[in-house]
């Protein structure tokens, strides 16, 4: 693959982070200190076995339905290693 292609592909992945077509929200923390992240289910499933299991258990949802995950700060902190590529 050419360097130009890989550069464009990397840029497209970065753009996904700001994409309005997300299908999952992740809520981290407790009220009133809650942070909400928008994400793409496919990327989450391939980057984290924990989130793959979590999303699979709620897969009974229709594909057009938004998935919503609540995570404690502890779990979210441990998942950061799975997503270093996206940060």
XYZ file of C-alpha atoms in Angstrom:
87
model
C 0.000 0.000 0.000
C 1.192 3.474 -0.736
C 2.075 5.951 1.984
C -0.507 8.363 0.552
C -3.276 5.749 0.888
C -2.309 4.934 4.480
C -2.175 8.629 5.337
C -5.686 9.182 3.941
C -6.983 6.074 5.714
C -5.567 7.317 9.021
C -7.225 10.690 8.461
C -10.555 8.964 7.784
C -10.296 7.120 11.107
C -9.671 10.404 12.909
C -12.724 11.898 11.184
C -14.843 9.021 12.514
C -14.340 10.447 16.003
C -16.311 13.559 15.014
C -18.798 11.775 12.763
C -22.495 12.409 13.320
C -23.343 8.850 12.254
C -22.293 7.173 15.498
C -24.326 4.206 16.712
C -23.151 3.900 20.316
C -22.814 6.211 23.285
C -20.599 5.433 26.254
C -21.378 7.099 29.569
C -18.485 7.236 32.038
C -18.722 8.352 35.655
C -21.483 9.207 38.084
C -23.801 12.225 38.226
C -22.984 15.093 38.160
C -19.571 14.193 36.683
C -20.648 12.173 33.668
C -18.772 12.257 30.369
C -20.495 10.922 27.253
C -18.539 9.625 24.255
C -20.000 8.912 20.826
C -18.578 5.861 19.107
C -18.962 3.302 16.348
C -19.956 -0.193 17.443
C -17.772 -1.967 14.868
C -14.630 -0.175 15.997
C -15.416 -0.789 19.676
C -15.952 -4.505 19.068
C -12.657 -4.938 17.244
C -10.621 -2.900 19.725
C -11.979 -4.360 22.981
C -13.110 -7.861 23.901
C -14.891 -6.405 26.950
C -16.977 -4.050 24.818
C -17.560 -6.802 22.250
C -19.121 -8.953 24.977
C -21.071 -5.996 26.368
C -22.461 -5.020 22.981
C -23.155 -8.644 21.997
C -25.309 -9.097 25.091
C -27.432 -6.153 23.980
C -27.321 -7.125 20.291
C -30.988 -7.955 20.406
C -31.468 -4.290 19.504
C -32.293 -3.454 15.924
C -29.253 -2.153 14.016
C -30.939 1.237 13.690
C -31.242 1.557 17.470
C -28.544 3.438 19.349
C -26.602 1.339 21.870
C -25.868 2.939 25.230
C -23.192 1.656 27.627
C -22.578 2.860 31.181
C -19.040 2.354 32.485
C -17.444 3.068 35.820
C -14.319 5.227 35.795
C -12.277 2.159 36.773
C -13.425 0.106 33.781
C -13.062 3.063 31.425
C -9.498 3.671 32.618
C -8.604 0.024 31.956
C -10.137 0.167 28.479
C -7.884 3.046 27.458
C -5.125 0.553 26.619
C -7.438 -0.976 24.002
C -7.910 2.399 22.357
C -4.417 3.926 22.384
C -4.522 3.909 18.595
C -7.551 6.230 18.638
C -6.246 8.746 21.181
